[in-house]
């Protein structure tokens, strides 16, 4: 301990760490009946850490070419000691990270935490969720199997419908006009270099905003939060958060061990899309909606209308902090509260209906 | 000679800012333009494929289909229940998936979003907005040749 004290003293002498110690010692988390919602952001970050660790491990064996990608993943899951576990944890953790991010987003939304002065936190969070989905989409192709090949065909073709820049974006993403090995190499680059860099920058901002402004308490819970003693961040909240992370780890380990992620069959650009093809669960609501739309609606191609509606919906969701002017008596606007429930019901409803096989 | 208290139309500060700004802008453009061009791959000269040997008639029973390679894209050769041979582009006009022949439906089907095309390649159900591009089929003995621009 003396050595640690000495090291601390030496660092403090040079860097003047007092203000940081002071900040950490006084950091508190409000306590009220919805305090549980404060754990989802941290849990999402925990799964991100798992992704970084397992992703680095996978990099030791993975080869990003159309000729070698599938075989290298096959090698990882069949020959490398614990390779099946590392790959399975990476795939499951990706899904749990998205799930946790969605839970975080909706809990923040319903507590109205996006309102002034926290607009930047909402916007950086929105961008981080977009990046997480970008990670999911680019990582999905990397094993170069049949499902991922067609998912990339469909996903990149959607991008080509963007007005004006569509054709350029399609070529940029695919590295040509078709989904080929060039696409795989690009997606690998996005997945392991571009997206992590952007995520690191945005996450630093997101966390800095939260530290600077403190946790938000909805107006309806202000009285309760004033009455009850807040939780000290160090060590009380951190220890509780540790328990939540352990629960996350337990769920992840159980899923990865009992339901190892499938590898499927190697992609063949000259084979038909297999029956029963589906994207990852977090794209299912969009996928089923696009399937339901007729070829033409109001004289416009159905898929263009659908994609346009999703883009408009995303824009409204992004702009909620400026669109919701709040209620005169304080609190967020009722219309936006209802909108949140409608969006949640639509996403959850379509996702479960898709799993239940309602849409043929 | 100008009087000392007379302000010029453009101050020295404004002029300097303008020069600095434009040269910074030019540097940025000079750096970004190659990046912008670099990310789009060069066009690789490919001999245009207009006619391919798509398969053998003897291996294509009635009410079946097969995918074949037509240049860089997949195409589909079908034999209708009445024995006619037809060929279409296999790229679904909805979102680019590769279609297949469904013997149970007796027409062409796309697994991705449940798009359906009849035996003429016409979109009949589901989200596809356009028919499949049709190709010309020539049969020489047992060989089935497919030509673009039918």
CSV table of C-alpha atoms in Angstrom, one decimal:
chain,number,residue,atom,x,y,z
A,1,UNK,CA,0.0,0.0,0.0
A,2,UNK,CA,2.9,2.3,0.8
A,3,UNK,CA,4.1,2.0,-2.8
A,4,UNK,CA,0.6,2.9,-4.1
A,5,UNK,CA,0.4,5.9,-1.8
A,6,UNK,CA,3.8,7.0,-3.0
A,7,UNK,CA,2.8,6.7,-6.6
A,8,UNK,CA,-0.4,8.6,-5.9
A,9,UNK,CA,1.5,11.3,-4.1
A,10,UNK,CA,4.0,11.6,-6.9
A,11,UNK,CA,1.3,11.9,-9.5
A,12,UNK,CA,-0.7,14.4,-7.4
A,13,UNK,CA,2.4,16.5,-6.9
A,14,UNK,CA,2.9,16.8,-10.7
A,15,UNK,CA,-0.7,16.8,-12.0
A,16,UNK,CA,-2.7,18.3,-9.2
A,17,UNK,CA,-5.3,15.7,-9.0
A,18,UNK,CA,-7.3,17.3,-6.2
A,19,UNK,CA,-10.1,18.7,-8.3
A,20,UNK,CA,-10.7,15.2,-9.9
A,21,UNK,CA,-10.8,13.6,-6.5
A,22,UNK,CA,-13.1,16.3,-5.3
A,23,UNK,CA,-15.4,15.8,-8.2
A,24,UNK,CA,-15.6,12.0,-7.9
A,25,UNK,CA,-16.1,12.2,-4.1
A,26,UNK,CA,-19.1,14.5,-4.5
A,27,UNK,CA,-20.7,12.8,-7.6
A,28,UNK,CA,-24.1,11.5,-6.7
A,29,UNK,CA,-26.9,9.7,-8.5
A,30,UNK,CA,-30.5,10.8,-7.7
A,31,UNK,CA,-32.7,8.2,-6.0
A,32,UNK,CA,-36.3,7.8,-7.0
A,33,UNK,CA,-38.7,5.0,-8.1
A,34,UNK,CA,-37.3,5.0,-11.6
A,35,UNK,CA,-33.6,5.1,-10.7
A,36,UNK,CA,-33.3,1.7,-12.3
A,37,UNK,CA,-33.3,3.4,-15.7
A,38,UNK,CA,-29.8,4.9,-14.9
A,39,UNK,CA,-28.1,1.5,-15.3
A,40,UNK,CA,-28.8,0.9,-19.0
A,41,UNK,CA,-26.2,3.4,-20.4
A,42,UNK,CA,-23.5,1.7,-18.3
A,43,UNK,CA,-24.7,-1.8,-19.3
A,44,UNK,CA,-24.5,-0.8,-22.9
A,45,UNK,CA,-20.9,0.4,-22.3
A,46,UNK,CA,-20.1,-2.9,-20.6
A,47,UNK,CA,-21.2,-4.8,-23.7
A,48,UNK,CA,-19.1,-2.4,-25.8
A,49,UNK,CA,-16.0,-3.3,-23.7
A,50,UNK,CA,-16.8,-7.0,-24.3
A,51,UNK,CA,-17.0,-6.2,-28.1
A,52,UNK,CA,-13.6,-4.5,-28.1
A,53,UNK,CA,-11.9,-7.3,-26.2
A,54,UNK,CA,-13.4,-10.2,-28.2
A,55,UNK,CA,-13.1,-8.2,-31.5
A,56,UNK,CA,-9.3,-7.9,-30.9
A,57,UNK,CA,-9.1,-11.6,-30.2
A,58,UNK,CA,-11.0,-12.4,-33.5
A,59,UNK,CA,-8.6,-10.2,-35.4
A,60,UNK,CA,-5.7,-12.6,-34.6
A,61,UNK,CA,-7.2,-15.2,-37.0
A,62,UNK,CA,-9.8,-13.5,-39.2
A,63,UNK,CA,-8.9,-12.8,-42.9
A,64,UNK,CA,-11.0,-10.2,-44.7
A,65,UNK,CA,-11.2,-11.6,-48.3
A,66,UNK,CA,-14.0,-13.4,-50.1
A,67,UNK,CA,-11.7,-16.4,-50.6
A,68,UNK,CA,-10.6,-16.7,-47.0
A,69,UNK,CA,-13.2,-15.0,-44.7
A,70,UNK,CA,-15.6,-17.9,-44.3
A,71,UNK,CA,-12.8,-20.5,-43.9
A,72,UNK,CA,-11.0,-18.3,-41.3
A,73,UNK,CA,-14.2,-18.0,-39.2
A,74,UNK,CA,-14.7,-21.8,-39.6
A,75,UNK,CA,-11.2,-22.3,-38.4
A,76,UNK,CA,-11.8,-20.0,-35.4
A,77,UNK,CA,-14.9,-21.9,-34.3
A,78,UNK,CA,-13.7,-25.4,-35.0
A,79,UNK,CA,-9.9,-25.5,-34.4
A,80,UNK,CA,-8.8,-22.5,-32.3
A,81,UNK,CA,-9.1,-23.3,-28.5
A,82,UNK,CA,-12.2,-21.5,-27.2
A,83,UNK,CA,-12.6,-19.9,-30.6
A,84,UNK,CA,-16.3,-20.9,-30.7
A,85,UNK,CA,-16.8,-19.2,-27.4
A,86,UNK,CA,-15.0,-16.0,-28.4
A,87,UNK,CA,-17.0,-15.7,-31.6
A,88,UNK,CA,-20.2,-16.6,-30.0
A,89,UNK,CA,-19.7,-14.0,-27.2
A,90,UNK,CA,-18.8,-11.4,-29.9
A,91,UNK,CA,-22.1,-12.1,-31.8
A,92,UNK,CA,-24.3,-12.3,-28.7
A,93,UNK,CA,-22.7,-9.3,-27.0
A,94,UNK,CA,-23.4,-7.3,-30.1
A,95,UNK,CA,-27.1,-8.1,-29.9
A,96,UNK,CA,-27.3,-7.5,-26.1
A,97,UNK,CA,-25.5,-4.2,-26.7
A,98,UNK,CA,-28.1,-3.0,-29.2
A,99,UNK,CA,-30.9,-4.3,-26.9
A,100,UNK,CA,-29.4,-2.4,-23.9
A,101,UNK,CA,-28.9,0.7,-26.0
A,102,UNK,CA,-32.6,0.6,-27.1
A,103,UNK,CA,-33.7,0.2,-23.4
A,104,UNK,CA,-31.4,3.2,-22.5
A,105,UNK,CA,-32.8,5.3,-25.3
A,106,UNK,CA,-36.5,4.6,-24.5
A,107,UNK,CA,-36.0,5.1,-20.8
A,108,UNK,CA,-34.2,8.4,-21.4
A,109,UNK,CA,-37.0,9.3,-23.8
A,110,UNK,CA,-39.9,8.6,-21.4
A,111,UNK,CA,-38.2,10.5,-18.6
A,112,UNK,CA,-37.9,13.5,-21.0
A,113,UNK,CA,-34.2,13.7,-20.3
A,114,UNK,CA,-33.6,14.9,-23.9
A,115,UNK,CA,-34.9,18.4,-23.2
A,116,UNK,CA,-32.8,21.5,-22.7
A,117,UNK,CA,-30.0,21.6,-21.5
A,118,UNK,CA,-29.3,17.9,-22.5
A,119,UNK,CA,-29.9,18.1,-26.3
A,120,UNK,CA,-26.3,17.4,-27.1
A,121,UNK,CA,-26.4,14.2,-24.9
A,122,UNK,CA,-29.5,13.0,-26.8
A,123,UNK,CA,-27.9,13.8,-30.2
A,124,UNK,CA,-24.6,12.1,-29.4
A,125,UNK,CA,-26.6,9.1,-28.1
A,126,UNK,CA,-28.6,9.0,-31.3
A,127,UNK,CA,-25.4,9.0,-33.3
A,128,UNK,CA,-23.9,6.3,-31.1
A,129,UNK,CA,-27.0,4.1,-31.7
A,130,UNK,CA,-26.6,4.7,-35.4
A,131,UNK,CA,-22.9,3.7,-35.2
A,132,UNK,CA,-23.9,0.6,-33.2
A,133,UNK,CA,-26.2,-0.4,-36.0
A,134,UNK,CA,-23.4,0.3,-38.4
A,135,UNK,CA,-21.2,-2.0,-36.4
A,136,UNK,CA,-24.0,-4.6,-36.6
A,137,UNK,CA,-24.5,-4.3,-40.3
A,138,UNK,CA,-20.8,-4.3,-41.3
A,139,UNK,CA,-19.9,-7.1,-38.8
A,140,UNK,CA,-22.8,-9.2,-40.1
A,141,UNK,CA,-21.1,-9.5,-43.5
A,142,UNK,CA,-17.6,-10.5,-42.2
A,143,UNK,CA,-18.2,-14.3,-41.9
A,144,UNK,CA,-19.2,-14.1,-45.7
A,145,UNK,CA,-22.1,-16.5,-45.4
A,146,UNK,CA,-25.3,-16.7,-47.5
A,147,UNK,CA,-27.5,-14.8,-45.0
A,148,UNK,CA,-25.0,-12.0,-44.6
A,149,UNK,CA,-24.4,-11.7,-48.4
A,150,UNK,CA,-28.1,-11.1,-49.1
A,151,UNK,CA,-28.5,-8.9,-46.1
A,152,UNK,CA,-25.7,-6.7,-47.5
A,153,UNK,CA,-27.3,-6.8,-51.0
A,154,UNK,CA,-30.6,-5.5,-49.6
A,155,UNK,CA,-29.1,-3.0,-47.1
A,156,UNK,CA,-26.7,-1.4,-49.6
A,157,UNK,CA,-29.4,-1.3,-52.2
A,158,UNK,CA,-31.5,0.7,-49.8
A,159,UNK,CA,-28.7,3.3,-49.5
A,160,UNK,CA,-28.8,3.7,-53.3
A,161,UNK,CA,-32.3,5.2,-53.0
A,162,UNK,CA,-30.9,8.2,-51.2
A,163,UNK,CA,-31.7,11.3,-53.4
A,164,UNK,CA,-28.8,12.6,-55.5
A,165,UNK,CA,-25.9,10.9,-53.6
A,166,UNK,CA,-27.4,7.3,-53.8
A,167,UNK,CA,-25.4,6.0,-56.7
A,168,UNK,CA,-22.2,7.4,-55.2
A,169,UNK,CA,-22.9,6.0,-51.8
A,170,UNK,CA,-23.7,2.6,-53.3
A,171,UNK,CA,-20.3,2.4,-55.0
A,172,UNK,CA,-18.6,3.8,-51.9
A,173,UNK,CA,-20.1,1.1,-49.7
A,174,UNK,CA,-19.8,-1.8,-52.1
A,175,UNK,CA,-16.4,-0.9,-53.6
A,176,UNK,CA,-18.0,-1.4,-57.0
A,177,UNK,CA,-21.5,-1.9,-58.4
A,178,UNK,CA,-22.0,-5.4,-56.9
A,179,UNK,CA,-21.5,-6.9,-53.5
A,180,UNK,CA,-18.1,-8.7,-53.9
A,181,UNK,CA,-14.9,-9.4,-52.0
A,182,UNK,CA,-14.2,-5.6,-52.4
A,183,UNK,CA,-17.3,-5.0,-50.3
A,184,UNK,CA,-16.1,-7.4,-47.6
A,185,UNK,CA,-12.7,-5.7,-47.4
A,186,UNK,CA,-14.3,-2.3,-47.1
A,187,UNK,CA,-16.8,-3.4,-44.4
A,188,UNK,CA,-13.9,-4.9,-42.5
A,189,UNK,CA,-12.1,-1.5,-42.6
A,190,UNK,CA,-15.3,0.3,-41.4
A,191,UNK,CA,-15.9,-2.3,-38.7
A,192,UNK,CA,-12.4,-2.3,-37.1
A,193,UNK,CA,-11.1,1.2,-37.9
A,194,UNK,CA,-13.6,3.9,-38.9
A,195,UNK,CA,-16.6,3.0,-36.7
A,196,UNK,CA,-14.4,2.4,-33.5
A,197,UNK,CA,-12.7,5.8,-34.0
A,198,UNK,CA,-16.0,7.6,-34.4
A,199,UNK,CA,-17.5,5.7,-31.5
A,200,UNK,CA,-14.6,6.6,-29.2
A,201,UNK,CA,-14.9,10.3,-30.0
A,202,UNK,CA,-18.7,10.4,-29.6
A,203,UNK,CA,-18.7,8.3,-26.5
A,204,UNK,CA,-16.1,10.6,-24.9
A,205,UNK,CA,-18.4,13.6,-25.7
A,206,UNK,CA,-21.6,11.7,-24.5
A,207,UNK,CA,-19.9,10.8,-21.1
A,208,UNK,CA,-18.4,14.3,-20.7
A,209,UNK,CA,-21.8,15.9,-21.1
A,210,UNK,CA,-23.3,13.6,-18.5
A,211,UNK,CA,-20.5,14.3,-16.0
A,212,UNK,CA,-20.8,18.0,-16.6
A,213,UNK,CA,-24.6,18.2,-16.2
A,214,UNK,CA,-25.3,15.4,-13.8
A,215,UNK,CA,-28.2,12.9,-14.0
A,216,UNK,CA,-31.5,14.3,-15.1
A,217,UNK,CA,-34.6,13.9,-12.8
A,218,UNK,CA,-38.0,14.2,-14.5
A,219,UNK,CA,-40.2,16.9,-13.1
A,220,UNK,CA,-42.7,14.4,-11.8
A,221,UNK,CA,-40.1,12.7,-9.7
A,222,UNK,CA,-38.3,15.9,-8.4
A,223,UNK,CA,-40.1,15.9,-5.1
A,224,UNK,CA,-39.3,12.3,-4.4
A,225,UNK,CA,-35.6,12.8,-5.4
A,226,UNK,CA,-35.4,15.8,-3.0
A,227,UNK,CA,-36.9,13.8,-0.2
A,228,UNK,CA,-34.6,10.8,-0.6
A,229,UNK,CA,-30.9,10.8,0.0
A,230,UNK,CA,-29.0,10.5,-3.3
A,231,UNK,CA,-26.7,7.6,-3.9
A,232,UNK,CA,-23.0,8.4,-3.8
A,233,UNK,CA,-21.4,7.4,-7.1
A,234,UNK,CA,-18.2,6.1,-5.4
A,235,UNK,CA,-18.5,3.5,-4.1
A,236,UNK,CA,-22.2,2.9,-3.7
A,237,UNK,CA,-23.5,3.4,-7.3
A,238,UNK,CA,-20.4,1.8,-8.8
A,239,UNK,CA,-20.9,-1.3,-6.7
A,240,UNK,CA,-24.5,-1.6,-7.8
A,241,UNK,CA,-23.5,-1.0,-11.4
A,242,UNK,CA,-21.0,-3.8,-10.9
A,243,UNK,CA,-23.8,-6.1,-10.0
A,244,UNK,CA,-25.7,-5.1,-13.1
A,245,UNK,CA,-22.6,-5.8,-15.3
A,246,UNK,CA,-22.2,-9.2,-13.6
A,247,UNK,CA,-25.8,-10.0,-14.5
A,248,UNK,CA,-25.1,-8.9,-18.1
A,249,UNK,CA,-22.0,-11.1,-18.1
A,250,UNK,CA,-24.0,-14.0,-16.8
A,251,UNK,CA,-26.7,-13.6,-19.4
A,252,UNK,CA,-24.1,-13.3,-22.1
A,253,UNK,CA,-22.1,-16.3,-21.0
A,254,UNK,CA,-25.3,-18.4,-20.8
A,255,UNK,CA,-26.5,-17.4,-24.3
A,256,UNK,CA,-23.0,-17.8,-25.9
A,257,UNK,CA,-22.4,-21.2,-24.3
A,258,UNK,CA,-25.9,-22.7,-24.8
A,259,UNK,CA,-26.8,-21.1,-28.1
A,260,UNK,CA,-23.5,-20.9,-30.0
A,261,UNK,CA,-23.9,-18.5,-33.0
A,262,UNK,CA,-24.4,-20.3,-36.3
A,263,UNK,CA,-21.9,-19.9,-39.1
A,264,UNK,CA,-24.3,-21.0,-42.0
A,265,UNK,CA,-23.1,-21.8,-45.5
A,266,UNK,CA,-20.5,-19.9,-47.5
A,267,UNK,CA,-21.8,-17.0,-49.6
A,268,UNK,CA,-22.4,-17.8,-53.3
A,269,UNK,CA,-23.1,-14.7,-55.4
A,270,UNK,CA,-24.6,-17.0,-58.0
A,271,UNK,CA,-27.2,-18.8,-55.8
A,272,UNK,CA,-30.8,-17.8,-55.0
A,273,UNK,CA,-31.6,-16.1,-51.7
A,274,UNK,CA,-32.6,-19.0,-49.4
A,275,UNK,CA,-36.2,-19.3,-48.2
A,276,UNK,CA,-36.8,-17.9,-44.7
A,277,UNK,CA,-34.1,-15.3,-45.0
A,278,UNK,CA,-34.4,-12.6,-42.3
A,279,UNK,CA,-32.1,-9.8,-41.0
A,280,UNK,CA,-31.0,-9.4,-37.4
A,281,UNK,CA,-33.9,-8.8,-35.0
A,282,UNK,CA,-33.3,-5.1,-34.6
A,283,UNK,CA,-33.9,-4.6,-38.3
A,284,UNK,CA,-37.0,-6.9,-38.4
A,285,UNK,CA,-39.6,-4.1,-37.9
A,286,UNK,CA,-38.3,-2.3,-41.0
A,287,UNK,CA,-37.9,-5.6,-42.9
A,288,UNK,CA,-41.5,-6.7,-42.3
A,289,UNK,CA,-42.9,-3.2,-43.1
A,290,UNK,CA,-41.1,-3.2,-46.4
A,291,UNK,CA,-42.5,-6.6,-47.2
A,292,UNK,CA,-46.0,-5.4,-46.5
A,293,UNK,CA,-45.8,-2.4,-48.7
A,294,UNK,CA,-47.3,-2.9,-52.2
A,295,UNK,CA,-45.3,-2.3,-55.4
A,296,UNK,CA,-46.9,1.2,-55.8
A,297,UNK,CA,-48.7,3.4,-53.4
A,298,UNK,CA,-50.1,6.8,-54.3
A,299,UNK,CA,-48.1,6.6,-57.6
A,300,UNK,CA,-44.8,6.1,-55.8
A,301,UNK,CA,-42.8,2.9,-55.5
A,302,UNK,CA,-43.7,1.3,-52.2
A,303,UNK,CA,-40.2,0.7,-51.0
A,304,UNK,CA,-39.2,4.4,-51.7
A,305,UNK,CA,-42.2,5.5,-49.7
A,306,UNK,CA,-41.3,3.1,-46.9
A,307,UNK,CA,-37.7,4.2,-46.8
A,308,UNK,CA,-38.7,7.8,-47.0
A,309,UNK,CA,-41.1,7.3,-44.0
A,310,UNK,CA,-38.3,5.6,-42.0
A,311,UNK,CA,-35.9,8.5,-42.8
A,312,UNK,CA,-38.6,11.1,-41.8
A,313,UNK,CA,-39.4,9.2,-38.6
A,314,UNK,CA,-35.7,9.0,-37.7
A,315,UNK,CA,-35.4,12.8,-38.3
A,316,UNK,CA,-38.4,13.5,-36.0
A,317,UNK,CA,-36.9,11.2,-33.3
A,318,UNK,CA,-33.5,13.1,-33.6
A,319,UNK,CA,-35.2,16.5,-33.4
A,320,UNK,CA,-37.4,15.7,-30.4
A,321,UNK,CA,-35.4,18.0,-28.1
A,322,UNK,CA,-36.3,21.0,-30.3
A,323,UNK,CA,-39.7,19.9,-31.4
A,324,UNK,CA,-41.0,19.1,-27.9
A,325,UNK,CA,-41.6,22.6,-26.4
A,326,UNK,CA,-42.8,21.0,-23.1
A,327,UNK,CA,-46.0,21.8,-21.1
A,328,UNK,CA,-46.5,25.2,-19.4
A,329,UNK,CA,-46.6,23.7,-16.0
A,330,UNK,CA,-43.3,21.9,-16.6
A,331,UNK,CA,-42.7,18.4,-17.9
A,332,UNK,CA,-42.5,17.1,-21.4
A,333,UNK,CA,-45.3,17.5,-24.1
A,334,UNK,CA,-48.1,14.9,-23.9
A,335,UNK,CA,-48.0,14.4,-27.7
A,336,UNK,CA,-44.4,13.3,-27.6
A,337,UNK,CA,-45.1,10.9,-24.7
A,338,UNK,CA,-47.8,9.3,-26.8
A,339,UNK,CA,-45.5,9.2,-29.8
A,340,UNK,CA,-42.9,7.4,-27.8
A,341,UNK,CA,-45.4,4.7,-26.8
A,342,UNK,CA,-46.6,4.4,-30.4
A,343,UNK,CA,-43.0,4.0,-31.7
A,344,UNK,CA,-42.2,1.4,-29.0
A,345,UNK,CA,-45.4,-0.5,-29.6
A,346,UNK,CA,-44.7,-0.5,-33.4
A,347,UNK,CA,-41.1,-1.8,-33.0
A,348,UNK,CA,-41.9,-4.4,-30.3
A,349,UNK,CA,-45.1,-5.5,-32.0
A,350,UNK,CA,-43.6,-6.0,-35.4
A,351,UNK,CA,-40.5,-7.7,-34.0
A,352,UNK,CA,-42.5,-10.2,-32.0
A,353,UNK,CA,-45.1,-10.7,-34.8
A,354,UNK,CA,-42.2,-11.5,-37.1
A,355,UNK,CA,-40.7,-14.1,-34.7
A,356,UNK,CA,-44.2,-15.6,-34.3
A,357,UNK,CA,-44.4,-16.0,-38.1
A,358,UNK,CA,-47.5,-13.7,-38.5
A,359,UNK,CA,-46.0,-12.2,-41.7
A,360,UNK,CA,-45.6,-14.9,-44.3
B,1,UNK,CA,-2.0,60.2,-50.1
B,2,UNK,CA,-4.8,59.3,-47.8
B,3,UNK,CA,-5.5,61.1,-44.6
B,4,UNK,CA,-4.6,59.1,-41.5
B,5,UNK,CA,-8.1,59.0,-40.1
B,6,UNK,CA,-9.7,57.8,-43.4
B,7,UNK,CA,-10.8,54.1,-43.2
B,8,UNK,CA,-10.2,52.2,-46.4
B,9,UNK,CA,-13.1,50.3,-48.0
B,10,UNK,CA,-11.4,47.0,-47.2
B,11,UNK,CA,-9.3,47.0,-44.0
B,12,UNK,CA,-6.0,45.3,-43.9
B,13,UNK,CA,-7.4,42.8,-41.3
B,14,UNK,CA,-10.3,41.9,-43.6
B,15,UNK,CA,-8.0,41.4,-46.6
B,16,UNK,CA,-5.6,39.2,-44.6
B,17,UNK,CA,-8.5,37.1,-43.1
B,18,UNK,CA,-9.9,36.6,-46.6
B,19,UNK,CA,-6.5,35.5,-48.0
B,20,UNK,CA,-5.9,33.2,-45.0
B,21,UNK,CA,-9.4,31.8,-45.3
B,22,UNK,CA,-9.3,31.1,-49.0
B,23,UNK,CA,-5.8,29.5,-48.8
B,24,UNK,CA,-7.0,27.3,-45.9
B,25,UNK,CA,-10.1,26.4,-48.0
B,26,UNK,CA,-7.9,25.6,-51.0
B,27,UNK,CA,-5.6,23.4,-48.9
B,28,UNK,CA,-8.6,21.5,-47.6
B,29,UNK,CA,-10.0,21.0,-51.1
B,30,UNK,CA,-6.6,19.9,-52.4
B,31,UNK,CA,-6.4,17.3,-49.6
B,32,UNK,CA,-10.0,16.1,-49.7
B,33,UNK,CA,-10.4,15.8,-53.5
B,34,UNK,CA,-8.0,12.9,-53.8
B,35,UNK,CA,-9.7,11.2,-50.8
B,36,UNK,CA,-13.1,11.7,-52.4
B,37,UNK,CA,-11.8,10.1,-55.6
B,38,UNK,CA,-9.8,7.4,-53.9
B,39,UNK,CA,-12.8,5.8,-52.2
B,40,UNK,CA,-14.6,5.0,-55.5
B,41,UNK,CA,-12.8,2.1,-57.3
B,42,UNK,CA,-11.7,2.6,-60.9
B,43,UNK,CA,-13.8,1.1,-63.6
B,44,UNK,CA,-12.4,-2.3,-64.6
B,45,UNK,CA,-12.7,-2.9,-68.3
B,46,UNK,CA,-14.8,-6.0,-68.7
B,47,UNK,CA,-15.6,-7.6,-72.0
B,48,UNK,CA,-19.4,-7.1,-72.3
B,49,UNK,CA,-21.1,-10.4,-72.1
B,50,UNK,CA,-24.1,-10.6,-74.4
B,51,UNK,CA,-24.5,-14.3,-75.0
B,52,UNK,CA,-23.7,-17.2,-72.6
B,53,UNK,CA,-24.3,-21.0,-72.5
B,54,UNK,CA,-26.8,-21.1,-69.7
B,55,UNK,CA,-27.2,-24.9,-69.3
B,56,UNK,CA,-28.2,-28.1,-70.8
B,57,UNK,CA,-31.8,-28.7,-71.8
B,58,UNK,CA,-31.6,-32.3,-70.6
B,59,UNK,CA,-30.8,-31.1,-67.1
B,60,UNK,CA,-33.7,-28.8,-66.9
B,61,UNK,CA,-37.0,-30.8,-66.3
B,62,UNK,CA,-40.4,-29.2,-66.7
B,63,UNK,CA,-41.5,-26.9,-63.9
B,64,UNK,CA,-37.9,-26.1,-62.7
B,65,UNK,CA,-35.4,-23.3,-62.8
B,66,UNK,CA,-31.7,-22.7,-62.4
B,67,UNK,CA,-29.4,-19.7,-61.7
B,68,UNK,CA,-26.6,-19.1,-64.2
B,69,UNK,CA,-23.9,-16.5,-64.4
B,70,UNK,CA,-24.5,-13.8,-67.0
B,71,UNK,CA,-21.5,-11.5,-66.9
B,72,UNK,CA,-21.1,-10.3,-63.4
B,73,UNK,CA,-24.8,-10.8,-62.5
B,74,UNK,CA,-26.9,-13.8,-61.8
B,75,UNK,CA,-29.7,-14.8,-64.2
B,76,UNK,CA,-32.4,-17.4,-64.1
B,77,UNK,CA,-33.3,-20.0,-66.6
B,78,UNK,CA,-36.7,-21.5,-66.2
B,79,UNK,CA,-38.6,-24.3,-67.8
B,80,UNK,CA,-42.4,-23.8,-67.5
B,81,UNK,CA,-44.8,-26.6,-66.6
B,82,UNK,CA,-45.6,-26.8,-70.4
B,83,UNK,CA,-41.9,-27.2,-71.3
B,84,UNK,CA,-41.1,-23.8,-72.6
B,85,UNK,CA,-37.6,-22.4,-71.8
B,86,UNK,CA,-37.3,-18.8,-70.7
B,87,UNK,CA,-34.5,-16.6,-69.2
B,88,UNK,CA,-34.6,-13.5,-67.1
B,89,UNK,CA,-32.3,-11.4,-64.9
B,90,UNK,CA,-32.3,-13.1,-61.5
B,91,UNK,CA,-31.9,-9.7,-59.7
B,92,UNK,CA,-35.1,-8.8,-57.9
B,93,UNK,CA,-36.3,-5.4,-58.9
B,94,UNK,CA,-37.2,-4.6,-55.3
B,95,UNK,CA,-34.0,-4.6,-53.3
B,96,UNK,CA,-31.4,-6.6,-55.3
B,97,UNK,CA,-31.9,-10.2,-53.9
B,98,UNK,CA,-31.5,-13.2,-56.2
B,99,UNK,CA,-34.8,-14.8,-57.1
B,100,UNK,CA,-35.6,-18.5,-57.6
B,101,UNK,CA,-38.1,-20.7,-59.3
B,102,UNK,CA,-40.8,-22.1,-57.0
B,103,UNK,CA,-42.2,-25.4,-58.5
B,104,UNK,CA,-45.0,-25.4,-56.0
B,105,UNK,CA,-46.1,-21.8,-57.0
B,106,UNK,CA,-45.2,-22.5,-60.7
B,107,UNK,CA,-43.7,-19.1,-60.9
B,108,UNK,CA,-40.6,-17.0,-59.9
B,109,UNK,CA,-40.3,-16.0,-56.2
B,110,UNK,CA,-37.9,-13.8,-54.2
B,111,UNK,CA,-37.2,-15.1,-50.7
B,112,UNK,CA,-36.1,-11.8,-49.3
B,113,UNK,CA,-39.4,-9.9,-49.3
B,114,UNK,CA,-41.8,-12.4,-50.8
B,115,UNK,CA,-41.9,-10.8,-54.3
B,116,UNK,CA,-43.5,-12.8,-57.0
B,117,UNK,CA,-43.1,-12.8,-60.8
B,118,UNK,CA,-45.1,-14.8,-63.3
B,119,UNK,CA,-43.6,-17.0,-66.1
B,120,UNK,CA,-43.1,-13.9,-68.3
B,121,UNK,CA,-41.1,-12.2,-65.5
B,122,UNK,CA,-43.9,-9.8,-64.7
B,123,UNK,CA,-44.2,-8.6,-61.1
B,124,UNK,CA,-47.5,-10.0,-59.9
B,125,UNK,CA,-47.4,-9.8,-56.1
B,126,UNK,CA,-45.4,-8.4,-53.2
B,127,UNK,CA,-43.2,-5.3,-53.3
B,128,UNK,CA,-41.2,-5.6,-56.6
B,129,UNK,CA,-42.0,-2.4,-58.6
B,130,UNK,CA,-40.9,-3.6,-62.1
B,131,UNK,CA,-40.7,-6.9,-64.1
B,132,UNK,CA,-37.5,-8.9,-64.4
B,133,UNK,CA,-35.4,-8.1,-67.5
B,134,UNK,CA,-36.2,-10.8,-70.1
B,135,UNK,CA,-33.5,-12.5,-72.2
B,136,UNK,CA,-33.7,-14.3,-75.6
B,137,UNK,CA,-33.3,-18.1,-75.4
B,138,UNK,CA,-31.8,-20.1,-78.3
B,139,UNK,CA,-31.6,-23.9,-78.2
B,140,UNK,CA,-29.0,-25.7,-80.2
B,141,UNK,CA,-29.3,-29.4,-79.7
B,142,UNK,CA,-29.0,-29.9,-75.9
B,143,UNK,CA,-27.3,-26.5,-75.3
B,144,UNK,CA,-29.4,-23.5,-74.1
B,145,UNK,CA,-27.9,-20.1,-75.1
B,146,UNK,CA,-29.1,-16.9,-73.6
B,147,UNK,CA,-28.7,-13.5,-75.3
B,148,UNK,CA,-29.2,-10.0,-73.9
B,149,UNK,CA,-31.4,-7.5,-75.6
B,150,UNK,CA,-34.3,-9.8,-76.5
